[in-house]
DNA sequence: TGAATTTTATTTGTCGACAAGAAATCGACA
DNA sequence: TGTCGATTTCTTGTCGACAAATAAAATTCA
């Protein structure tokens, strides 16, 4: 009865925290491509891994399915959902529009305290670029734009936009991975300009810069696809 | 071994159908205000009502919570979420934009078969208006705009838009209930015009008409709020 | 009487087990 | 040997029961 010595590390989780833990972790692993599209999700395996029953695992999976991050074959299996490369332009159309609308609204409705938050995120992004840390760039870039959206004070748009950023996070990850050092510096400057016009409450300029910023990103990614032909990801 | 004769009335549901049934029904009851905001949702009660375990009930509730239709107080209770009257203008901003963008895209990308579907929904809507059936008007109007969005062929926008339509369905219901007979005829005409310019692939006109259509609705609802002061709904 | 504290009650979160469904495996027959 | 059918296996969906957390009720004490 001694091998239980290490098993003593029973997590001792609190009551409602199990699902959130599983949800957050799976979500991150999916969005960071640790679990590439098509990876099978096994409930029992997860249950063992987290030392809990299948019930909370299941709840986390239902949530992930609700966000389209996993696909569930009835009675059969569940797996990480595919990245839809074919309809990718539709995603970018949506992303560009949301970039524009959130930035525009931020110029209209931001308050002073918002600018501080935005500046902080921008600093984080610049730091990530300088450190050439692709993963950090993704996270801080998303955080920055999310903060801008928050400043626009429209919960429907922010919810929408965050959802879109998440759905695209896997794509963006590919992008940042390929151009992992040189180009992002341009983003820092573009962000700087956007923040300036937001602070100046110049709505039209904000709209224009956001559009250019977004379309530049889209261009780069599409160039990437043309060059690479296809990507080193299991579909 | 025959007293099971009456027990024979077991629903005999199929395996995966329970959650969908509960989800659909609760969703409809919430959106149609049969369950007004604030109504408590009792798991055991639902379990008895549908003669099933709490597990599938719970899964349905998790989904509904994911769509924001119910709020869950940890360890305590779950209830139908409130309609946010304070930030309503933010909802309308989002709705107007989505009306515009989906209609515009429909003008750009629709195919012949889409028009038939759209026309069918428009006929349904006209019929509902003629019959002065408020509930049918809501359903058919949503179906029409949803079909237009589908014709735009951008799944991100259609998903977003449908979500928005659902979130606003409770509000729209109030609207249609008050102006339950005269005004909607105008919508029939406006819809007719919108469909015409979509068919003609006149993108700019589609955008303009959608904007006017949406803003007219918003105007009417806001007039309603000014007149009524507040609404006969338990917050 | 009123406030603080213990007790009870109700509802949720979690568990282990069982049954149904579908694919994979095996076997019979042509 | 190939095909069809039965069987096995493996995963999911559902169930009933228990434990934790919180609110309400009851009790104690000043």
Short mmCIF file of C-alpha atoms (C1' of nucleotides) in Angstrom, two decimals:
data_model
loop_
_atom_site.label_atom_id
_atom_site.label_comp_id
_atom_site.label_asym_id
_atom_site.label_seq_id
_atom_site.Cartn_x
_atom_site.Cartn_y
_atom_site.Cartn_z
CA UNK A 1 0.00 0.00 0.00
CA UNK A 2 2.74 2.38 -0.76
CA UNK A 3 2.21 3.25 -4.33
CA UNK A 4 -0.62 5.42 -3.13
CA UNK A 5 1.95 7.83 -1.81
CA UNK A 6 2.05 9.83 -5.02
CA UNK A 7 -1.63 9.23 -5.68
CA UNK A 8 -2.02 11.35 -2.62
CA UNK A 9 -1.90 14.30 -4.94
CA UNK A 10 -5.67 14.18 -5.22
CA UNK A 11 -6.54 17.50 -6.75
CA UNK A 12 -9.16 18.20 -4.09
CA UNK A 13 -11.01 20.37 -6.58
CA UNK A 14 -13.86 22.55 -5.54
CA UNK A 15 -17.34 21.67 -6.54
CA UNK A 16 -18.09 23.59 -9.69
CA UNK A 17 -14.56 24.04 -10.93
CA UNK A 18 -14.10 20.77 -12.76
CA UNK A 19 -16.00 21.64 -15.90
CA UNK A 20 -14.39 25.04 -16.24
CA UNK A 21 -10.96 23.51 -15.90
CA UNK A 22 -11.62 20.90 -18.56
CA UNK A 23 -13.36 23.39 -20.80
CA UNK A 24 -10.58 25.96 -20.59
CA UNK A 25 -7.85 23.45 -21.11
CA UNK A 26 -9.46 21.67 -24.03
CA UNK A 27 -10.34 24.99 -25.60
CA UNK A 28 -6.78 26.19 -25.36
CA UNK A 29 -5.40 22.95 -26.67
CA UNK A 30 -7.74 23.11 -29.63
CA UNK A 31 -7.13 26.77 -30.41
CA UNK A 32 -3.37 26.39 -30.06
CA UNK A 33 -3.46 23.38 -32.34
CA UNK A 34 -2.05 21.11 -29.68
CA UNK A 35 -5.11 19.10 -30.63
CA UNK A 36 -5.18 19.48 -34.41
CA UNK A 37 -8.45 19.27 -36.34
CA UNK A 38 -9.70 15.72 -36.50
CA UNK A 39 -8.19 14.63 -33.22
CA UNK A 40 -10.49 12.21 -31.47
CA UNK A 41 -11.89 13.27 -28.12
CA UNK A 42 -12.38 10.37 -25.78
CA UNK A 43 -14.56 10.96 -22.76
CA UNK A 44 -13.23 8.07 -20.75
CA UNK A 45 -9.66 9.05 -21.43
CA UNK A 46 -10.33 12.61 -20.31
CA UNK A 47 -12.14 11.33 -17.26
CA UNK A 48 -9.09 9.34 -16.27
CA UNK A 49 -6.73 12.17 -17.07
CA UNK A 50 -8.59 14.62 -14.86
CA UNK A 51 -9.57 12.03 -12.30
CA UNK A 52 -13.22 12.84 -12.44
CA UNK A 53 -16.43 11.29 -13.68
CA UNK A 54 -17.59 11.48 -17.26
CA UNK A 55 -20.42 13.81 -16.34
CA UNK A 56 -18.45 17.05 -15.96
CA UNK A 57 -16.33 16.11 -18.96
CA UNK A 58 -19.49 15.75 -20.94
CA UNK A 59 -20.74 19.15 -19.91
CA UNK A 60 -17.51 20.75 -21.06
CA UNK A 61 -17.80 18.95 -24.37
CA UNK A 62 -21.36 20.14 -24.87
CA UNK A 63 -20.18 23.69 -24.42
CA UNK A 64 -17.31 23.26 -26.84
CA UNK A 65 -19.70 21.76 -29.36
CA UNK A 66 -21.94 24.80 -28.88
CA UNK A 67 -19.08 26.98 -29.98
CA UNK A 68 -18.32 24.76 -32.92
CA UNK A 69 -14.90 23.74 -31.69
CA UNK A 70 -15.72 20.05 -31.70
CA UNK A 71 -18.06 17.94 -33.81
CA UNK A 72 -20.15 15.19 -32.32
CA UNK A 73 -21.21 12.17 -34.31
CA UNK A 74 -24.31 10.83 -32.53
CA UNK A 75 -23.64 7.59 -30.70
CA UNK A 76 -20.29 7.37 -32.29
CA UNK A 77 -17.48 9.77 -31.62
CA UNK A 78 -16.48 13.36 -31.14
CA UNK A 79 -13.48 15.06 -32.64
CA UNK A 80 -11.91 18.45 -33.03
CA UNK A 81 -13.70 20.29 -35.79
CA UNK A 82 -11.99 21.09 -39.03
CA UNK A 83 -10.77 24.45 -40.14
CA UNK A 84 -12.84 25.35 -43.13
CA UNK A 85 -10.27 26.41 -45.66
CA UNK A 86 -12.67 26.46 -48.54
CA UNK A 87 -14.96 29.13 -47.16
CA UNK A 88 -12.14 31.02 -45.60
CA UNK A 89 -12.87 34.20 -47.50
CA UNK A 90 -16.25 34.34 -45.83
CA UNK A 91 -14.51 34.31 -42.52
CA UNK A 92 -12.30 37.17 -43.54
CA UNK A 93 -15.25 39.17 -44.80
CA UNK A 94 -16.79 38.84 -41.38
CA UNK A 95 -13.55 39.62 -39.62
CA UNK A 96 -12.91 42.77 -41.64
CA UNK A 97 -16.39 44.04 -40.94
CA UNK A 98 -16.07 43.40 -37.24
CA UNK A 99 -12.68 45.07 -37.11
CA UNK A 100 -14.20 48.12 -38.70
CA UNK A 101 -17.34 48.26 -36.64
CA UNK A 102 -15.68 47.69 -33.29
CA UNK A 103 -12.92 50.20 -33.95
CA UNK A 104 -15.42 52.74 -35.17
CA UNK A 105 -17.58 52.29 -32.10
CA UNK A 106 -14.55 52.55 -29.88
CA UNK A 107 -13.78 55.94 -31.39
CA UNK A 108 -17.34 56.96 -30.65
CA UNK A 109 -17.94 55.60 -27.19
CA UNK A 110 -14.66 55.00 -25.43
CA UNK A 111 -13.98 56.46 -22.01
CA UNK A 112 -10.70 57.52 -20.54
CA UNK A 113 -10.14 54.36 -18.59
CA UNK A 114 -10.55 52.30 -21.76
CA UNK A 115 -7.55 53.96 -23.34
CA UNK A 116 -5.32 52.91 -20.48
CA UNK A 117 -6.37 49.31 -20.88
CA UNK A 118 -5.88 49.51 -24.62
CA UNK A 119 -2.43 51.03 -24.24
CA UNK A 120 -1.46 48.31 -21.84
CA UNK A 121 -2.47 45.62 -24.29
CA UNK A 122 -0.64 47.40 -27.07
CA UNK A 123 2.49 47.44 -24.94
CA UNK A 124 2.11 43.73 -24.35
CA UNK A 125 1.78 43.14 -28.05
CA UNK A 126 4.85 45.22 -28.83
CA UNK A 127 6.75 43.27 -26.24
CA UNK A 128 5.65 39.96 -27.77
CA UNK A 129 6.73 41.16 -31.20
CA UNK A 130 10.09 42.22 -29.90
CA UNK A 131 10.53 38.87 -28.21
CA UNK A 132 9.44 37.16 -31.43
CA UNK A 133 7.05 35.02 -29.43
CA UNK A 134 4.38 33.94 -31.90
CA UNK A 135 2.00 32.52 -29.35
CA UNK A 136 2.20 35.65 -27.24
CA UNK A 137 1.58 37.77 -30.31
CA UNK A 138 -1.63 35.94 -31.02
CA UNK A 139 -2.85 36.26 -27.49
CA UNK A 140 -1.94 39.90 -27.02
CA UNK A 141 -3.20 40.91 -30.45
CA UNK A 142 -6.55 39.29 -29.72
CA UNK A 143 -6.61 40.91 -26.30
CA UNK A 144 -5.90 44.30 -27.80
CA UNK A 145 -8.65 44.13 -30.37
CA UNK A 146 -10.98 42.67 -27.81
CA UNK A 147 -10.25 45.62 -25.54
CA UNK A 148 -10.94 48.02 -28.39
CA UNK A 149 -14.23 46.25 -28.98
CA UNK A 150 -15.09 46.53 -25.30
CA UNK A 151 -14.51 50.26 -25.49
CA UNK A 152 -17.17 50.38 -28.19
CA UNK A 153 -19.67 49.38 -25.54
CA UNK A 154 -21.84 47.15 -27.61
CA UNK A 155 -22.02 43.73 -25.97
CA UNK A 156 -23.55 42.13 -29.05
CA UNK A 157 -20.64 43.20 -31.20
CA UNK A 158 -18.03 42.33 -28.64
CA UNK A 159 -19.55 38.91 -28.13
CA UNK A 160 -19.74 38.40 -31.84
CA UNK A 161 -16.24 39.64 -32.38
CA UNK A 162 -14.68 37.56 -29.65
CA UNK A 163 -16.39 34.54 -31.04
CA UNK A 164 -14.94 35.33 -34.42
CA UNK A 165 -11.48 35.88 -33.02
CA UNK A 166 -11.67 32.50 -31.34
CA UNK A 167 -12.92 30.73 -34.40
CA UNK A 168 -10.06 32.26 -36.30
CA UNK A 169 -7.44 31.78 -33.67
CA UNK A 170 -6.33 28.56 -35.20
CA UNK A 171 -5.93 30.23 -38.56
CA UNK A 172 -4.12 33.19 -37.08
CA UNK A 173 -1.79 30.78 -35.39
CA UNK A 174 -0.71 29.43 -38.73
CA UNK A 175 -0.21 32.93 -39.94
CA UNK A 176 1.94 34.09 -37.09
CA UNK A 177 3.93 30.92 -37.19
CA UNK A 178 5.04 31.54 -40.74
CA UNK A 179 5.80 35.24 -40.52
CA UNK A 180 7.11 34.82 -37.08
CA UNK A 181 9.42 37.78 -36.80
CA UNK A 182 9.72 40.51 -39.38
CA UNK A 183 6.29 41.63 -40.47
CA UNK A 184 4.54 42.02 -37.12
CA UNK A 185 6.47 45.20 -36.43
CA UNK A 186 4.23 46.83 -38.98
CA UNK A 187 1.25 45.80 -36.89
CA UNK A 188 2.67 47.60 -33.92
CA UNK A 189 2.74 50.80 -35.91
CA UNK A 190 -0.71 50.25 -37.34
CA UNK A 191 -2.07 49.59 -33.90
CA UNK A 192 -0.44 52.77 -32.70
CA UNK A 193 -2.17 54.75 -35.42
CA UNK A 194 -5.52 53.15 -34.70
CA UNK A 195 -5.28 53.95 -31.03
CA UNK A 196 -4.42 57.54 -31.84
CA UNK A 197 -7.51 58.14 -33.97
CA UNK A 198 -9.67 56.34 -31.43
CA UNK A 199 -8.41 58.66 -28.74
CA UNK A 200 -9.06 61.60 -31.04
CA UNK A 201 -12.60 60.31 -31.59
CA UNK A 202 -12.07 60.47 -35.32
CA UNK A 203 -14.68 57.94 -36.33
CA UNK A 204 -14.07 57.94 -40.05
CA UNK A 205 -10.33 57.62 -39.68
CA UNK A 206 -10.81 54.77 -37.23
CA UNK A 207 -13.03 53.00 -39.71
CA UNK A 208 -10.53 53.49 -42.50
CA UNK A 209 -7.51 52.37 -40.51
CA UNK A 210 -9.32 49.32 -39.19
CA UNK A 211 -10.31 48.40 -42.71
CA UNK A 212 -6.76 48.77 -43.98
CA UNK A 213 -5.35 46.91 -41.02
CA UNK A 214 -7.74 44.04 -41.47
CA UNK A 215 -7.31 43.85 -45.21
CA UNK A 216 -3.57 43.86 -44.86
CA UNK A 217 -3.80 40.84 -42.61
CA UNK A 218 -6.12 39.11 -45.03
CA UNK A 219 -3.78 39.84 -47.91
CA UNK A 220 -0.84 38.40 -46.06
CA UNK A 221 -2.67 35.23 -45.16
CA UNK A 222 -3.92 34.72 -48.68
CA UNK A 223 -0.46 35.27 -50.04
CA UNK A 224 0.68 32.64 -47.59
CA UNK A 225 -1.84 30.21 -48.98
CA UNK A 226 -0.84 30.85 -52.53
CA UNK A 227 2.80 30.28 -51.77
CA UNK A 228 2.42 27.28 -49.57
CA UNK A 229 -0.29 25.72 -51.68
CA UNK A 230 -1.59 23.89 -48.71
CA UNK A 231 -0.72 23.73 -45.09
CA UNK A 232 1.04 21.28 -42.90
CA UNK A 233 -2.03 20.52 -40.92
CA UNK A 234 -4.00 17.35 -40.97
CA UNK A 235 -7.43 18.13 -42.30
CA UNK B 1 -46.83 -10.08 -16.11
CA UNK B 2 -49.46 -7.92 -17.75
CA UNK B 3 -49.87 -5.03 -15.36
CA UNK B 4 -47.33 -3.46 -17.61
CA UNK B 5 -50.20 -2.99 -20.01
CA UNK B 6 -50.85 0.63 -19.06
CA UNK B 7 -47.22 1.26 -18.28
CA UNK B 8 -46.94 0.49 -21.92
CA UNK B 9 -47.55 4.16 -22.58
CA UNK B 10 -43.86 4.72 -22.09
CA UNK B 11 -42.88 7.36 -24.63
CA UNK B 12 -40.41 4.92 -26.12
CA UNK B 13 -38.18 7.80 -27.14
CA UNK B 14 -35.20 7.09 -29.21
CA UNK B 15 -31.79 7.33 -27.68
CA UNK B 16 -30.48 10.75 -28.58
CA UNK B 17 -33.80 12.51 -29.02
CA UNK B 18 -34.50 13.45 -25.44
CA UNK B 19 -32.18 16.43 -25.18
CA UNK B 20 -33.26 17.85 -28.49
CA UNK B 21 -36.90 17.60 -27.50
CA UNK B 22 -36.34 19.38 -24.21
CA UNK B 23 -34.02 21.93 -25.77
CA UNK B 24 -36.41 22.79 -28.58
CA UNK B 25 -39.41 23.03 -26.32
CA UNK B 26 -37.76 25.13 -23.65
CA UNK B 27 -36.25 27.36 -26.29
CA UNK B 28 -39.61 27.97 -27.91
CA UNK B 29 -41.30 28.57 -24.58
CA UNK B 30 -38.65 31.11 -23.64
CA UNK B 31 -38.63 32.90 -26.97
CA UNK B 32 -42.43 33.00 -27.13
CA UNK B 33 -42.52 34.37 -23.60
CA UNK B 34 -44.54 31.43 -22.35
CA UNK B 35 -41.72 31.36 -19.83
CA UNK B 36 -41.19 35.07 -19.12
CA UNK B 37 -37.80 36.38 -18.02
CA UNK B 38 -37.04 35.42 -14.47
CA UNK B 39 -39.04 32.21 -14.51
CA UNK B 40 -37.31 29.56 -12.45
CA UNK B 41 -36.14 26.45 -14.25
CA UNK B 42 -36.35 23.38 -12.08
CA UNK B 43 -34.40 20.36 -13.24
CA UNK B 44 -36.32 17.76 -11.27
CA UNK B 45 -39.62 19.23 -12.34
CA UNK B 46 -38.59 19.01 -15.97
CA UNK B 47 -37.29 15.51 -15.40
CA UNK B 48 -40.69 14.45 -14.10
CA UNK B 49 -42.52 16.29 -16.83
CA UNK B 50 -40.57 14.58 -19.58
CA UNK B 51 -40.22 11.32 -17.72
CA UNK B 52 -36.51 11.18 -18.05
CA UNK B 53 -33.43 11.50 -15.90
CA UNK B 54 -31.91 14.82 -14.97
CA UNK B 55 -28.88 14.16 -17.14
CA UNK B 56 -30.40 14.93 -20.55
CA UNK B 57 -32.32 17.84 -19.03
CA UNK B 58 -29.06 19.20 -17.78
CA UNK B 59 -27.45 18.93 -21.19
CA UNK B 60 -30.29 20.90 -22.74
CA UNK B 61 -29.90 23.56 -20.07
CA UNK B 62 -26.18 23.84 -20.68
CA UNK B 63 -26.90 24.50 -24.32
CA UNK B 64 -29.51 27.10 -23.55
CA UNK B 65 -27.11 28.78 -21.16
CA UNK B 66 -24.53 28.80 -23.93
CA UNK B 67 -26.93 30.84 -26.04
CA UNK B 68 -27.67 33.17 -23.18
CA UNK B 69 -31.31 32.21 -22.92
CA UNK B 70 -31.02 31.13 -19.30
CA UNK B 71 -28.80 32.26 -16.46
CA UNK B 72 -27.27 29.81 -14.04
CA UNK B 73 -26.43 30.78 -10.49
CA UNK B 74 -23.76 28.30 -9.40
CA UNK B 75 -25.03 25.81 -6.90
CA UNK B 76 -28.23 27.70 -6.58
CA UNK B 77 -30.76 28.10 -9.34
CA UNK B 78 -31.27 28.70 -13.00
CA UNK B 79 -33.83 31.02 -14.52
CA UNK B 80 -34.88 32.51 -17.81
CA UNK B 81 -32.54 35.38 -18.59
CA UNK B 82 -33.75 38.93 -18.63
CA UNK B 83 -34.35 41.06 -21.65
CA UNK B 84 -31.84 43.83 -21.43
CA UNK B 85 -33.94 46.92 -21.95
CA UNK B 86 -31.21 49.29 -20.92
CA UNK B 87 -28.74 48.38 -23.62
CA UNK B 88 -31.43 47.81 -26.17
CA UNK B 89 -30.05 50.38 -28.57
CA UNK B 90 -26.88 48.35 -28.79
CA UNK B 91 -28.95 45.42 -29.89
CA UNK B 92 -30.60 47.48 -32.56
CA UNK B 93 -27.29 48.79 -33.80
CA UNK B 94 -26.18 45.23 -34.28
CA UNK B 95 -29.46 44.21 -35.88
CA UNK B 96 -29.42 47.07 -38.38
CA UNK B 97 -25.88 46.25 -39.42
CA UNK B 98 -26.68 42.59 -39.88
CA UNK B 99 -29.80 43.39 -41.87
CA UNK B 100 -27.70 45.50 -44.17
CA UNK B 101 -24.81 43.13 -44.55
CA UNK B 102 -26.88 40.01 -45.12
CA UNK B 103 -29.15 41.71 -47.63
CA UNK B 104 -26.21 43.19 -49.44
CA UNK B 105 -24.47 39.85 -49.64
CA UNK B 106 -27.67 38.23 -50.84
CA UNK B 107 -27.77 40.68 -53.73
CA UNK B 108 -24.21 39.75 -54.54
CA UNK B 109 -24.17 36.01 -54.16
CA UNK B 110 -27.66 34.60 -54.40
CA UNK B 111 -28.48 31.82 -56.84
CA UNK B 112 -31.72 31.17 -58.62
CA UNK B 113 -32.92 28.55 -56.21
CA UNK B 114 -32.49 30.96 -53.32
CA UNK B 115 -35.03 33.33 -54.77
CA UNK B 116 -37.69 30.65 -54.82
CA UNK B 117 -37.12 29.92 -51.16
CA UNK B 118 -37.18 33.61 -50.34
CA UNK B 119 -40.37 34.14 -52.27
CA UNK B 120 -41.99 31.25 -50.47
CA UNK B 121 -41.12 32.75 -47.09
CA UNK B 122 -42.36 36.13 -48.21
CA UNK B 123 -45.66 34.55 -49.20
CA UNK B 124 -45.87 32.93 -45.78
CA UNK B 125 -45.24 36.25 -44.14
CA UNK B 126 -47.90 37.98 -46.22
CA UNK B 127 -50.31 35.25 -45.29
CA UNK B 128 -49.56 35.67 -41.61
CA UNK B 129 -50.08 39.41 -41.89
CA UNK B 130 -53.37 38.91 -43.63
CA UNK B 131 -54.46 36.48 -40.95
CA UNK B 132 -53.28 38.95 -38.29
CA UNK B 133 -51.45 36.14 -36.58
CA UNK B 134 -48.71 37.84 -34.57
CA UNK B 135 -46.83 34.68 -33.69
CA UNK B 136 -46.82 33.53 -37.28
CA UNK B 137 -45.59 36.95 -38.36
CA UNK B 138 -42.60 36.70 -36.07
CA UNK B 139 -41.74 33.24 -37.23
CA UNK B 140 -42.18 33.90 -40.93
CA UNK B 141 -40.41 37.25 -40.81
CA UNK B 142 -37.43 35.66 -39.10
CA UNK B 143 -37.50 32.81 -41.60
CA UNK B 144 -37.56 35.26 -44.49
CA UNK B 145 -34.61 37.28 -43.29
CA UNK B 146 -32.79 34.12 -42.38
CA UNK B 147 -33.32 32.83 -45.92
CA UNK B 148 -32.00 36.10 -47.31
CA UNK B 149 -28.96 35.73 -45.11
CA UNK B 150 -28.46 32.17 -46.35
CA UNK B 151 -28.49 33.43 -49.90
CA UNK B 152 -25.56 35.67 -48.96
CA UNK B 153 -23.53 32.51 -48.48
CA UNK B 154 -21.48 33.61 -45.53
CA UNK B 155 -21.99 31.09 -42.74
CA UNK B 156 -20.39 33.39 -40.17
CA UNK B 157 -22.86 36.14 -40.89
CA UNK B 158 -25.83 33.82 -41.05
CA UNK B 159 -24.88 32.22 -37.77
CA UNK B 160 -24.36 35.59 -36.21
CA UNK B 161 -27.57 36.93 -37.64
CA UNK B 162 -29.69 33.99 -36.60
CA UNK B 163 -28.29 34.28 -33.14
CA UNK B 164 -29.24 37.91 -33.09
CA UNK B 165 -32.71 37.21 -34.40
CA UNK B 166 -33.20 34.68 -31.64
CA UNK B 167 -31.93 36.95 -28.93
CA UNK B 168 -34.31 39.60 -30.19
CA UNK B 169 -37.24 37.33 -30.79
CA UNK B 170 -38.65 38.10 -27.39
CA UNK B 171 -38.45 41.81 -28.08
CA UNK B 172 -39.96 41.42 -31.51
CA UNK B 173 -42.78 39.52 -29.97
CA UNK B 174 -43.67 42.48 -27.84
CA UNK B 175 -43.54 44.64 -30.88
CA UNK B 176 -45.79 42.54 -33.02
CA UNK B 177 -48.20 42.07 -30.20
CA UNK B 178 -48.82 45.77 -29.86
CA UNK B 179 -49.09 46.67 -33.53
CA UNK B 180 -50.78 43.45 -34.25
CA UNK B 181 -52.65 44.25 -37.42
CA UNK B 182 -52.27 47.50 -39.36
CA UNK B 183 -48.61 48.31 -39.69
CA UNK B 184 -47.20 44.97 -40.81
CA UNK B 185 -48.72 45.45 -44.25
CA UNK B 186 -46.01 48.00 -44.84
CA UNK B 187 -43.45 45.31 -44.11
CA UNK B 188 -44.88 43.15 -46.82
CA UNK B 189 -44.28 45.92 -49.33
CA UNK B 190 -40.82 46.66 -48.02
CA UNK B 191 -39.93 43.01 -48.20
CA UNK B 192 -41.21 42.93 -51.75
CA UNK B 193 -38.93 45.80 -52.70
CA UNK B 194 -35.96 44.23 -51.00
CA UNK B 195 -36.45 40.97 -52.83
CA UNK B 196 -36.71 42.82 -56.12
CA UNK B 197 -33.37 44.57 -55.76
CA UNK B 198 -31.76 41.38 -54.54
CA UNK B 199 -32.96 39.59 -57.64
CA UNK B 200 -31.65 42.49 -59.74
CA UNK B 201 -28.30 42.18 -57.97
CA UNK B 202 -28.42 45.86 -57.13
CA UNK B 203 -26.08 45.77 -54.16
CA UNK B 204 -26.30 49.41 -53.18
CA UNK B 205 -30.07 49.49 -53.36
CA UNK B 206 -30.23 46.34 -51.28
CA UNK B 207 -28.05 47.92 -48.66
CA UNK B 208 -30.16 51.06 -48.62
CA UNK B 209 -33.50 49.30 -48.44
CA UNK B 210 -32.29 46.97 -45.70
CA UNK B 211 -31.08 49.95 -43.72
CA UNK B 212 -34.37 51.76 -44.11
CA UNK B 213 -36.32 48.64 -43.30
CA UNK B 214 -34.33 47.97 -40.18
CA UNK B 215 -34.40 51.53 -38.99
CA UNK B 216 -38.10 51.74 -39.51
CA UNK B 217 -38.56 48.76 -37.24
CA UNK B 218 -36.27 50.28 -34.66
CA UNK B 219 -38.17 53.55 -34.81
CA UNK B 220 -41.46 51.81 -34.26
CA UNK B 221 -40.21 49.86 -31.30
CA UNK B 222 -38.68 52.90 -29.69
CA UNK B 223 -41.90 54.83 -30.20
CA UNK B 224 -43.63 51.96 -28.50
CA UNK B 225 -41.33 52.26 -25.55
CA UNK B 226 -41.87 55.97 -25.22
CA UNK B 227 -45.63 55.59 -25.29
CA UNK B 228 -45.87 52.63 -23.01
CA UNK B 229 -43.16 53.82 -20.69
CA UNK B 230 -42.50 50.30 -19.65
CA UNK B 231 -43.77 46.94 -20.64
CA UNK B 232 -46.13 44.46 -19.14
CA UNK B 233 -43.46 41.91 -18.64
CA UNK B 234 -42.01 40.77 -15.42
CA UNK B 235 -38.37 41.72 -15.40
"C1'" DT C 1 -37.34 41.35 21.10
"C1'" DG C 2 -33.57 40.93 18.04
"C1'" DA C 3 -29.33 39.24 16.33
"C1'" DA C 4 -26.18 35.51 15.81
"C1'" DT C 5 -25.72 30.61 15.20
"C1'" DT C 6 -27.03 26.01 14.49
"C1'" DT C 7 -30.09 22.96 12.00
"C1'" DT C 8 -32.86 21.56 8.34
"C1'" DA C 9 -34.26 21.50 3.58
"C1'" DT C 10 -33.84 22.03 -1.11
"C1'" DT C 11 -31.25 22.17 -5.28
"C1'" DT C 12 -27.27 21.47 -7.74
"C1'" DG C 13 -22.86 18.91 -9.06
"C1'" DT C 14 -20.75 14.48 -9.32
"C1'" DC C 15 -20.37 9.64 -9.40
"C1'" DG C 16 -20.51 4.67 -10.85
"C1'" DA C 17 -23.13 1.55 -13.42
"C1'" DC C 18 -26.00 -0.08 -17.04
"C1'" DA C 19 -28.11 -0.18 -21.69
"C1'" DA C 20 -28.41 1.16 -26.57
"C1'" DG C 21 -26.12 1.98 -31.14
"C1'" DA C 22 -22.79 1.54 -34.40
"C1'" DA C 23 -18.48 -0.10 -36.14
"C1'" DA C 24 -15.31 -3.92 -36.20
"C1'" DT C 25 -14.54 -8.73 -35.93
"C1'" DC C 26 -15.56 -13.26 -36.74
"C1'" DG C 27 -17.81 -17.06 -38.97
"C1'" DA C 28 -20.81 -19.53 -42.14
"C1'" DC C 29 -22.03 -20.39 -46.62
"C1'" DA C 30 -21.87 -19.96 -51.61
"C1'" DT D 1 -12.23 -16.66 -51.78
"C1'" DG D 2 -15.73 -13.34 -51.29
"C1'" DT D 3 -19.99 -11.82 -49.35
"C1'" DC D 4 -23.49 -11.69 -46.14
"C1'" DG D 5 -24.94 -12.19 -41.45
"C1'" DA D 6 -24.22 -12.82 -36.47
"C1'" DT D 7 -21.42 -11.56 -32.64
"C1'" DT D 8 -18.36 -8.98 -30.16
"C1'" DT D 9 -16.49 -4.68 -28.72
"C1'" DC D 10 -16.26 -0.09 -27.81
"C1'" DT D 11 -18.30 4.41 -27.15
"C1'" DT D 12 -21.98 7.07 -26.00
"C1'" DG D 13 -26.53 8.22 -23.73
"C1'" DT D 14 -29.23 7.60 -19.67
"C1'" DC D 15 -30.26 6.45 -15.08
"C1'" DG D 16 -30.66 6.50 -9.93
"C1'" DA D 17 -28.23 7.76 -5.94
"C1'" DC D 18 -25.18 10.39 -3.10
"C1'" DA D 19 -22.52 14.57 -1.56
"C1'" DA D 20 -21.68 19.46 -1.43
"C1'" DA D 21 -23.35 24.14 -1.25
"C1'" DT D 22 -26.55 27.43 -0.25
"C1'" DA D 23 -30.85 29.47 1.46
"C1'" DA D 24 -34.45 29.12 4.78
"C1'" DA D 25 -35.97 27.83 9.29
"C1'" DA D 26 -35.34 27.05 13.93
"C1'" DT D 27 -32.96 27.79 18.12
"C1'" DT D 28 -30.14 30.03 21.41
"C1'" DC D 29 -28.46 33.85 23.83
"C1'" DA D 30 -28.04 38.74 25.08
#
